[in-house]
Amino acid sequence: MELQQNPNLLWFIVIYGLIMVGIGIVMSKKVAGSEDFVLAGKSLGPFVLMGTLLATWTGSGSISGGETSMAFSYGILPSLMMMLPTLVGIIILYVIAPKIRAYGKFTVSGILEAKYGRTSRNIASVIIILAYVGIVSYQMKGFGFILNLTTGMSVQTGTIIGAAMIIFLAMIGGLRSVSQTDAISGFLMVGGLIITVPTIIAVAGGWSEVVANVPESHMSSTGGLTSIQMIGYLLPSLFLLLGDQNMYQRLASSKGDKSAKRAQLGWLLAMLVISPSISLIAFASRSLFPNIDPGMALMATTVAMPMAIGGILLAAAASFIITTGNSYLLSAATNLTYDLYGKYVNKDASDKKLLSMTRIFIAALGIFSYLLISYFPTVLSVQMYAYTVYGAGLTPAVLAVFFWKRVNAVGGVSSMVAGVVATLTWEIILQKPFDVNSVVVAVPVAVIVLIVATLLTTNNYQTRSVTSNA
């Protein structure tokens, strides 16, 4: 089937965008201070919290990279396996959510500082900003794909428009507005995908026809990937999710532990629908449009279905992208404001000043995100880089705070540095040998350094602490 633009689908994006902007403006008027902006005043109930967890986690990484690119490039089974890290991550977060709330911090850096000291906070802030800018960048490009499909507009121009919308929605109301738009978007996603799966399979001629039109390797368990390569695609999302500041901030913004638990259970159930649906849609797209960019697989199906269904899916795809982009942009700006500006540049900054600086940093990081996406050839490549920088650099040290009382500052800080250095060395200096993602090397290095450094320095570290206290 030939891929042809359908400009009429753009109306669905316009309507969705106007609704989101309207909600954002209304909610922005309720922002009373920096805690309202960053944590929504710790007022989120289970319904809204579930929606914002769902919408934040499932973004362009899923519909342009992740499950979509895996289904198109390697087959249905490797794509379905991409769901497993998310399910495992949600279950682990369910266990530690009360501890996250107990810390009461605006950022993951704040949690790390409480355990490992100021140095860990500084390093963590840099890691978070590096990773989140990368994540925001491919949300922008994902929106560019949407406008390219609907209007024929160049992906670059569409990316600029996506950047402007993501920056604006993050700036006007922070989490107070983002959480509300996320909740609406989250349920739009679920509904749109449920309708699309049977429709696109029917359009493609049925499941047997879909299977007949894809390479034989696409029906194997790994799609031609080696076991190490497959692990390299699975681990980044798990280690990002387990230490993701966005998730920690949202869990901290709930009304209480009961609301958080209900929201997480709802999130888990929703992912059991969303992730397989994305895989099936992208796999059917491989049968219909074998020569397109893998990142466009899901969105390409919108032009092959009845306009109403295609429009709903396209609006859902836009909601994936915009909500994830503004959430990660807001979170990264929070680090700049509270961990760097508030700590070193203006220690006596008023609450009003912190709020205005957060908005300024949102704009600055948004522009940097747009510039970054031009460096990476595909959405999947920048996704794996960003996930691994964060997952290897922060997650082992973060999880140790909750699960290993013996861990000390030397172990935590050394692990963070080792994880980032290993990632950058593998990706940039060595140029990803054997086509294996850096997570396979970086995460084990970070964990080993964490354990060894802690065990080797525990006695000396405790002795110094006792001496200084005396």
Coordinates of C-alpha atoms in Angstrom, one line a residue:
M1 CA 0.0 0.0 0.0
E2 CA 1.3 3.5 -0.9
L3 CA 1.6 5.9 2.0
Q4 CA -0.3 9.1 1.2
Q5 CA -0.8 12.2 3.4
N6 CA -4.3 13.0 4.6
P7 CA -4.4 16.7 5.7
N8 CA -7.9 16.3 7.1
L9 CA -6.5 14.3 10.0
L10 CA -4.8 17.4 11.1
W11 CA -8.1 18.6 12.5
F12 CA -8.0 15.9 15.2
I13 CA -4.6 17.2 16.3
V14 CA -5.8 20.8 16.3
I15 CA -8.8 20.0 18.5
Y16 CA -6.7 17.9 20.9
G17 CA -4.1 20.7 21.1
L18 CA -6.7 23.4 21.8
I19 CA -8.2 21.3 24.6
M20 CA -4.8 20.8 26.2
V21 CA -3.9 24.4 25.9
G22 CA -7.2 25.5 27.4
I23 CA -6.9 23.1 30.3
G24 CA -3.3 24.2 30.9
I25 CA -4.3 27.9 31.0
V26 CA -7.2 27.2 33.4
M27 CA -5.0 25.1 35.8
S28 CA -2.1 27.6 35.7
K29 CA -4.3 30.1 37.5
K30 CA -4.5 27.7 40.4
V31 CA -0.7 27.6 40.9
A32 CA 0.0 29.2 44.3
G33 CA 3.7 28.6 44.6
S34 CA 6.6 26.3 43.7
E35 CA 5.2 23.2 45.4
D36 CA 2.0 23.6 43.5
F37 CA 4.1 23.9 40.3
V38 CA 6.4 21.0 40.9
L39 CA 4.2 18.6 43.0
A40 CA 0.7 19.8 42.3
G41 CA 0.3 20.6 46.0
K42 CA 0.5 16.9 46.8
S43 CA -3.2 16.7 45.9
L44 CA -3.5 14.1 43.2
G45 CA -6.1 11.4 43.7
P46 CA -5.8 7.9 42.3
F47 CA -7.6 8.6 39.0
V48 CA -5.5 11.6 38.0
L49 CA -2.4 10.0 39.3
M50 CA -2.9 6.9 37.3
G51 CA -3.4 9.0 34.2
T52 CA -0.3 11.0 34.7
L53 CA 1.9 8.0 35.4
L54 CA 0.5 6.3 32.3
A55 CA 0.9 9.3 30.0
T56 CA 4.3 10.3 31.3
W57 CA 5.8 6.8 30.8
T58 CA 4.2 6.0 27.5
G59 CA 5.4 8.6 25.0
S60 CA 7.3 8.8 21.7
G61 CA 9.7 6.2 23.0
S62 CA 6.9 3.7 22.6
I63 CA 5.2 5.0 19.4
S64 CA 8.3 6.0 17.5
G65 CA 11.0 3.9 19.2
G66 CA 10.4 1.0 21.7
E67 CA 7.6 -1.3 20.8
T68 CA 6.9 0.4 17.5
S69 CA 10.5 0.2 16.0
M70 CA 11.0 -3.3 17.4
A71 CA 7.8 -4.7 15.9
F72 CA 8.6 -3.1 12.5
S73 CA 12.4 -4.0 12.4
Y74 CA 12.5 -7.3 14.3
G75 CA 9.0 -8.8 14.7
I76 CA 6.0 -9.2 17.0
L77 CA 7.6 -11.3 19.7
P78 CA 10.7 -9.1 20.4
S79 CA 8.2 -6.1 20.5
L80 CA 5.9 -7.9 23.0
M81 CA 8.9 -8.6 25.2
M82 CA 9.5 -4.8 25.5
M83 CA 6.5 -4.8 27.8
L84 CA 8.2 -6.9 30.5
P85 CA 10.6 -4.3 31.9
T86 CA 7.7 -1.9 32.4
L87 CA 5.6 -4.4 34.3
V88 CA 8.5 -5.5 36.5
G89 CA 9.4 -1.8 37.1
I90 CA 5.8 -0.9 38.2
I91 CA 5.7 -3.8 40.6
I92 CA 9.0 -2.7 42.3
L93 CA 7.9 0.9 42.4
Y94 CA 4.7 -0.3 44.1
V95 CA 6.8 -1.7 46.9
I96 CA 9.0 1.3 47.5
A97 CA 6.3 4.1 46.9
P98 CA 5.7 4.7 50.6
K99 CA 9.4 5.2 51.2
I100 CA 9.6 7.7 48.2
R101 CA 6.7 9.7 49.8
A102 CA 8.4 9.6 53.2
Y103 CA 11.5 11.4 51.8
G104 CA 9.3 14.3 50.7
K105 CA 11.9 15.6 48.2
F106 CA 11.2 17.5 44.9
T107 CA 13.9 15.6 43.1
V108 CA 15.8 12.2 43.0
S109 CA 18.9 14.3 43.6
G110 CA 17.5 15.3 46.9
I111 CA 16.9 11.7 47.9
L112 CA 20.5 10.8 47.0
E113 CA 21.9 13.8 48.9
A114 CA 20.1 12.6 52.1
K115 CA 21.9 9.3 51.8
Y116 CA 25.2 10.1 50.1
G117 CA 25.9 13.8 50.6
R118 CA 26.1 16.9 48.4
T119 CA 28.4 15.5 45.8
S120 CA 25.9 12.9 44.8
R121 CA 23.2 15.5 44.4
N122 CA 25.4 17.5 42.0
I123 CA 26.3 14.5 39.9
A124 CA 22.8 13.3 39.8
S125 CA 21.5 16.6 38.6
V126 CA 23.8 16.6 35.7
I127 CA 22.9 13.0 34.8
I128 CA 19.2 13.7 35.0
I129 CA 19.5 16.8 32.8
L130 CA 21.6 15.0 30.2
A131 CA 19.1 12.1 30.0
Y132 CA 15.9 14.0 30.1
V133 CA 17.0 16.5 27.5
G134 CA 17.5 13.4 25.2
I135 CA 14.1 12.0 26.1
V136 CA 12.4 15.4 25.4
S137 CA 14.2 15.7 22.1
Y138 CA 12.7 12.6 20.5
Q139 CA 9.2 13.5 21.7
M140 CA 9.6 16.6 19.6
K141 CA 10.7 14.6 16.6
G142 CA 7.8 12.2 17.1
F143 CA 5.4 15.1 16.7
G144 CA 7.3 16.1 13.6
F145 CA 6.5 12.6 12.2
I146 CA 2.8 13.2 12.9
L147 CA 2.7 16.5 11.0
N148 CA 4.7 15.0 8.2
L149 CA 2.1 12.2 7.8
T150 CA -0.9 14.4 7.9
T151 CA 0.2 17.4 5.9
G152 CA 3.4 16.5 4.1
M153 CA 5.2 19.1 6.1
S154 CA 8.9 18.3 6.6
V155 CA 9.7 16.4 9.8
Q156 CA 12.1 19.2 10.7
T157 CA 9.4 21.9 10.6
G158 CA 7.0 19.6 12.4
T159 CA 9.6 19.0 15.1
I160 CA 9.9 22.8 15.7
I161 CA 6.1 23.0 16.1
G162 CA 6.2 20.1 18.5
A163 CA 9.0 21.7 20.5
A164 CA 7.0 25.0 20.8
M165 CA 3.9 23.1 22.1
I166 CA 5.8 21.0 24.6
I167 CA 7.7 24.0 26.0
F168 CA 4.5 26.1 26.3
L169 CA 2.4 23.4 28.1
A170 CA 5.3 22.7 30.5
M171 CA 5.8 26.4 31.3
I172 CA 2.3 27.6 32.0
G173 CA 1.2 25.4 35.0
G174 CA 3.8 22.9 35.9
L175 CA 2.5 19.6 37.3
R176 CA -0.7 21.3 38.4
S177 CA -1.7 21.5 34.7
V178 CA 0.4 18.7 33.3
S179 CA -1.2 16.1 35.6
Q180 CA -4.7 17.1 34.4
T181 CA -3.8 17.0 30.7
D182 CA -1.9 13.7 31.3
A183 CA -5.0 12.1 32.8
I184 CA -7.2 13.0 29.8
S185 CA -4.4 11.9 27.4
G186 CA -3.9 8.6 29.2
F187 CA -7.4 7.5 28.7
L188 CA -7.5 8.8 25.1
M189 CA -4.5 6.5 24.5
V190 CA -6.2 3.4 25.8
G191 CA -9.5 4.0 23.9
G192 CA -7.7 4.9 20.7
L193 CA -5.5 1.8 20.7
I194 CA -8.3 -0.6 21.6
I195 CA -10.3 0.6 18.6
T196 CA -7.3 0.6 16.2
V197 CA -6.0 -3.0 16.8
P198 CA -8.9 -4.9 15.2
T199 CA -9.4 -2.2 12.6
I200 CA -5.9 -2.2 11.2
I201 CA -5.6 -6.0 11.2
A202 CA -8.8 -6.1 9.1
V203 CA -7.5 -3.3 6.8
A204 CA -4.3 -5.4 6.3
G205 CA -6.4 -8.4 5.2
G206 CA -6.5 -10.4 8.4
W207 CA -3.7 -11.8 10.6
S208 CA -2.7 -14.5 8.2
E209 CA -2.1 -11.9 5.5
V210 CA -0.1 -9.7 7.9
V211 CA 2.2 -12.7 8.7
A212 CA 2.5 -13.6 5.0
N213 CA 3.8 -10.1 4.2
V214 CA 6.6 -9.8 6.7
P215 CA 10.0 -11.4 6.6
E216 CA 10.2 -14.9 8.0
S217 CA 12.6 -13.8 10.8
H218 CA 9.9 -11.4 12.1
M219 CA 8.0 -14.4 13.5
S220 CA 11.0 -15.8 15.4
S221 CA 11.5 -15.2 19.2
T222 CA 14.3 -12.7 18.7
G223 CA 13.8 -11.4 15.1
G224 CA 17.4 -12.1 14.2
L225 CA 18.8 -10.4 17.3
T226 CA 21.3 -12.2 19.5
S227 CA 20.4 -12.8 23.1
I228 CA 22.9 -10.0 24.2
Q229 CA 21.4 -7.6 21.7
M230 CA 17.9 -8.4 22.9
I231 CA 18.9 -7.8 26.5
G232 CA 20.4 -4.5 25.4
Y233 CA 17.0 -3.4 24.3
L234 CA 15.1 -4.6 27.4
L235 CA 17.3 -3.3 30.2
P236 CA 17.3 0.4 29.5
S237 CA 13.6 1.0 30.1
L238 CA 13.6 -1.1 33.3
F239 CA 16.5 0.8 34.8
L240 CA 15.1 4.2 33.7
L241 CA 11.7 3.4 35.2
L242 CA 13.1 2.2 38.5
G243 CA 15.0 5.5 39.1
D244 CA 12.8 7.8 37.0
Q245 CA 12.5 11.2 38.8
N246 CA 9.2 11.8 37.0
M247 CA 7.7 8.7 38.6
Y248 CA 9.1 9.6 42.0
Q249 CA 7.7 13.2 41.8
R250 CA 4.3 11.9 40.8
L251 CA 4.2 9.4 43.6
A252 CA 5.2 12.1 46.0
S253 CA 2.4 14.3 44.7
S254 CA -0.4 11.9 45.6
K255 CA -2.8 12.5 48.4
G256 CA -1.5 9.5 50.3
D257 CA -0.2 6.0 50.1
K258 CA -3.7 4.6 49.4
S259 CA -4.1 6.8 46.4
A260 CA -0.6 6.0 45.1
K261 CA -1.2 2.2 45.4
R262 CA -4.6 2.4 43.5
A263 CA -3.0 4.5 40.8
Q264 CA -0.1 2.1 40.3
L265 CA -2.4 -0.9 40.0
G266 CA -4.4 1.0 37.4
W267 CA -1.2 1.9 35.6
L268 CA -0.2 -1.7 35.5
L269 CA -3.5 -2.9 34.1
A270 CA -3.5 -0.1 31.5
M271 CA 0.0 -1.1 30.3
L272 CA -1.2 -4.6 29.7
V273 CA -3.5 -3.1 27.1
I274 CA -1.3 -0.3 25.7
S275 CA 2.0 -2.1 25.1
P276 CA 0.7 -5.1 23.2
S277 CA -1.7 -2.9 21.2
I278 CA 1.2 -0.7 20.0
S279 CA 3.2 -3.9 19.0
L280 CA 0.3 -5.3 17.0
I281 CA -0.4 -2.1 15.2
A282 CA 3.2 -1.5 14.3
F283 CA 3.5 -5.1 13.1
A284 CA 0.5 -4.8 10.9
S285 CA 2.0 -1.6 9.6
R286 CA 5.2 -3.5 8.5
S287 CA 2.9 -5.6 6.3
L288 CA 1.2 -2.5 4.8
F289 CA 4.2 -0.1 4.5
P290 CA 7.4 -2.1 4.3
N291 CA 9.6 0.8 3.2
I292 CA 8.9 3.5 5.7
D293 CA 11.0 4.7 8.6
P294 CA 10.5 2.3 11.5
G295 CA 9.7 5.2 13.8
M296 CA 6.6 6.0 11.6
A297 CA 5.1 2.6 11.7
L298 CA 2.3 3.2 14.1
M299 CA 1.4 6.7 12.9
A300 CA 1.4 5.5 9.2
T301 CA -1.6 3.3 9.9
T302 CA -3.7 6.4 10.5
V303 CA -3.9 7.1 6.8
A304 CA -5.0 3.5 6.0
M305 CA -8.1 3.4 8.2
P306 CA -11.4 5.2 8.2
M307 CA -10.8 8.8 9.0
A308 CA -12.6 8.9 12.3
I309 CA -10.6 5.9 13.7
G310 CA -7.3 7.2 12.1
G311 CA -7.9 10.6 13.6
I312 CA -8.5 9.2 17.1
L313 CA -5.3 7.2 16.9
L314 CA -3.4 10.2 15.7
A315 CA -4.8 12.3 18.5
A316 CA -3.8 9.5 20.9
A317 CA -0.3 9.5 19.4
A318 CA 0.0 13.3 19.9
S319 CA -1.1 12.9 23.5
F320 CA 1.6 10.3 24.0
I321 CA 4.2 12.7 22.8
I322 CA 3.1 16.0 24.2
T323 CA 2.4 14.7 27.8
T324 CA 5.7 12.8 28.0
G325 CA 7.7 15.7 26.6
N326 CA 6.4 18.4 28.9
S327 CA 6.7 16.1 31.9
Y328 CA 10.4 15.3 31.4
L329 CA 11.1 18.9 30.5
L330 CA 9.5 20.1 33.7
S331 CA 11.4 17.5 35.7
A332 CA 14.8 18.5 34.3
A333 CA 14.1 22.2 34.9
T334 CA 13.2 21.4 38.5
N335 CA 16.7 20.0 38.9
L336 CA 18.3 23.1 37.5
T337 CA 16.2 25.3 39.8
Y338 CA 16.4 23.4 43.1
D339 CA 19.7 21.5 42.9
L340 CA 21.9 24.0 41.1
Y341 CA 20.4 27.5 41.1
G342 CA 18.8 27.4 44.6
K343 CA 21.9 25.7 46.1
Y344 CA 24.8 27.7 44.5
V345 CA 23.6 30.8 42.6
N346 CA 20.9 32.2 44.8
K347 CA 20.5 30.5 48.2
D348 CA 18.1 33.1 49.4
A349 CA 15.8 33.0 46.4
S350 CA 12.1 33.6 47.2
D351 CA 9.5 31.1 46.3
K352 CA 8.3 33.4 43.5
K353 CA 11.9 33.6 42.2
L354 CA 12.3 29.9 42.1
L355 CA 9.0 29.5 40.2
S356 CA 10.1 32.1 37.6
M357 CA 13.5 30.5 37.2
T358 CA 11.9 27.0 36.7
R359 CA 9.9 28.5 33.8
I360 CA 13.1 30.1 32.3
F361 CA 14.9 26.8 32.6
I362 CA 12.0 25.0 30.9
A363 CA 12.4 27.2 27.8
A364 CA 16.2 26.9 27.8
L365 CA 16.3 23.1 28.1
G366 CA 13.5 22.8 25.5
I367 CA 15.7 24.6 22.9
F368 CA 18.6 22.4 23.8
S369 CA 16.5 19.3 23.4
Y370 CA 15.5 20.4 19.9
L371 CA 19.2 20.9 19.0
L372 CA 20.2 17.5 20.4
I373 CA 17.8 15.4 18.2
S374 CA 19.8 16.3 15.1
Y375 CA 22.8 14.4 16.4
F376 CA 21.1 10.9 16.5
P377 CA 19.9 9.2 13.3
T378 CA 16.8 7.5 14.8
V379 CA 14.4 7.8 17.7
L380 CA 15.4 4.4 18.9
S381 CA 19.1 5.3 19.1
V382 CA 18.6 8.4 21.2
Q383 CA 16.1 6.5 23.3
M384 CA 18.6 3.8 24.2
Y385 CA 21.3 6.4 24.9
A386 CA 19.1 8.5 27.2
Y387 CA 17.7 5.6 29.1
T388 CA 21.1 4.1 29.7
V389 CA 22.8 7.3 30.9
Y390 CA 20.0 7.6 33.5
G391 CA 19.6 3.9 34.2
A392 CA 23.3 3.1 34.7
G393 CA 24.2 6.4 36.2
L394 CA 21.5 6.7 38.8
T395 CA 19.2 3.7 39.3
P396 CA 21.7 1.4 41.1
A397 CA 22.5 4.2 43.6
V398 CA 18.9 5.1 44.0
L399 CA 17.6 1.6 44.6
A400 CA 20.4 1.0 47.1
V401 CA 19.0 3.8 49.2
F402 CA 15.8 1.8 49.7
F403 CA 17.1 -1.8 49.7
W404 CA 20.7 -1.8 51.1
K405 CA 21.2 0.0 54.4
R406 CA 24.9 -0.7 54.4
V407 CA 25.6 1.3 51.2
N408 CA 27.7 4.4 51.8
A409 CA 28.6 7.7 50.1
V410 CA 31.7 6.3 48.5
G411 CA 29.8 3.4 46.9
G412 CA 26.9 5.5 45.8
V413 CA 29.0 8.3 44.2
S414 CA 31.4 5.9 42.6
S415 CA 28.6 3.9 41.1
M416 CA 27.1 7.0 39.5
V417 CA 30.3 8.1 38.0
A418 CA 31.2 4.6 36.7
G419 CA 27.7 4.1 35.1
V420 CA 27.9 7.4 33.1
V421 CA 31.6 6.9 32.1
A422 CA 30.9 3.3 30.9
T423 CA 27.8 4.5 28.9
L424 CA 29.6 7.4 27.2
T425 CA 32.7 5.3 26.5
W426 CA 30.7 2.5 24.9
E427 CA 28.4 4.8 22.9
I428 CA 30.7 7.6 21.8
I429 CA 34.4 6.5 22.1
L430 CA 34.0 2.8 21.1
Q431 CA 31.0 3.5 18.8
K432 CA 28.9 0.6 20.2
P433 CA 30.9 -2.5 19.5
F434 CA 29.1 -5.6 18.1
D435 CA 26.0 -3.4 17.8
V436 CA 25.2 -4.1 21.4
N437 CA 23.6 -1.3 23.5
S438 CA 25.7 0.1 26.2
V439 CA 23.3 -0.9 29.0
V440 CA 24.7 -4.5 28.8
V441 CA 28.1 -3.1 29.9
A442 CA 27.2 0.0 31.9
V443 CA 24.7 -1.3 34.4
P444 CA 26.8 -4.3 35.5
V445 CA 29.8 -1.9 35.9
A446 CA 27.7 0.5 38.0
V447 CA 26.4 -2.3 40.2
I448 CA 29.8 -3.9 40.7
V449 CA 31.4 -0.6 41.6
L450 CA 28.6 0.2 44.0
I451 CA 29.0 -3.1 45.9
V452 CA 32.8 -3.3 45.8
A453 CA 33.4 0.4 46.8
T454 CA 30.9 0.1 49.7
L455 CA 32.4 -3.1 51.1
L456 CA 36.0 -1.8 50.7
T457 CA 35.3 1.5 52.5
T458 CA 32.6 0.7 55.0
N459 CA 34.9 0.5 58.0
N460 CA 37.0 3.5 57.1
Y461 CA 33.9 5.5 56.3
Q462 CA 32.3 4.7 59.6
T463 CA 35.5 5.5 61.5
R464 CA 35.7 8.9 59.9
S465 CA 32.0 9.6 60.6
V466 CA 32.4 8.6 64.3
T467 CA 35.6 10.8 64.6
S468 CA 33.9 13.8 63.0
N469 CA 30.9 13.4 65.3
A470 CA 33.1 13.2 68.3

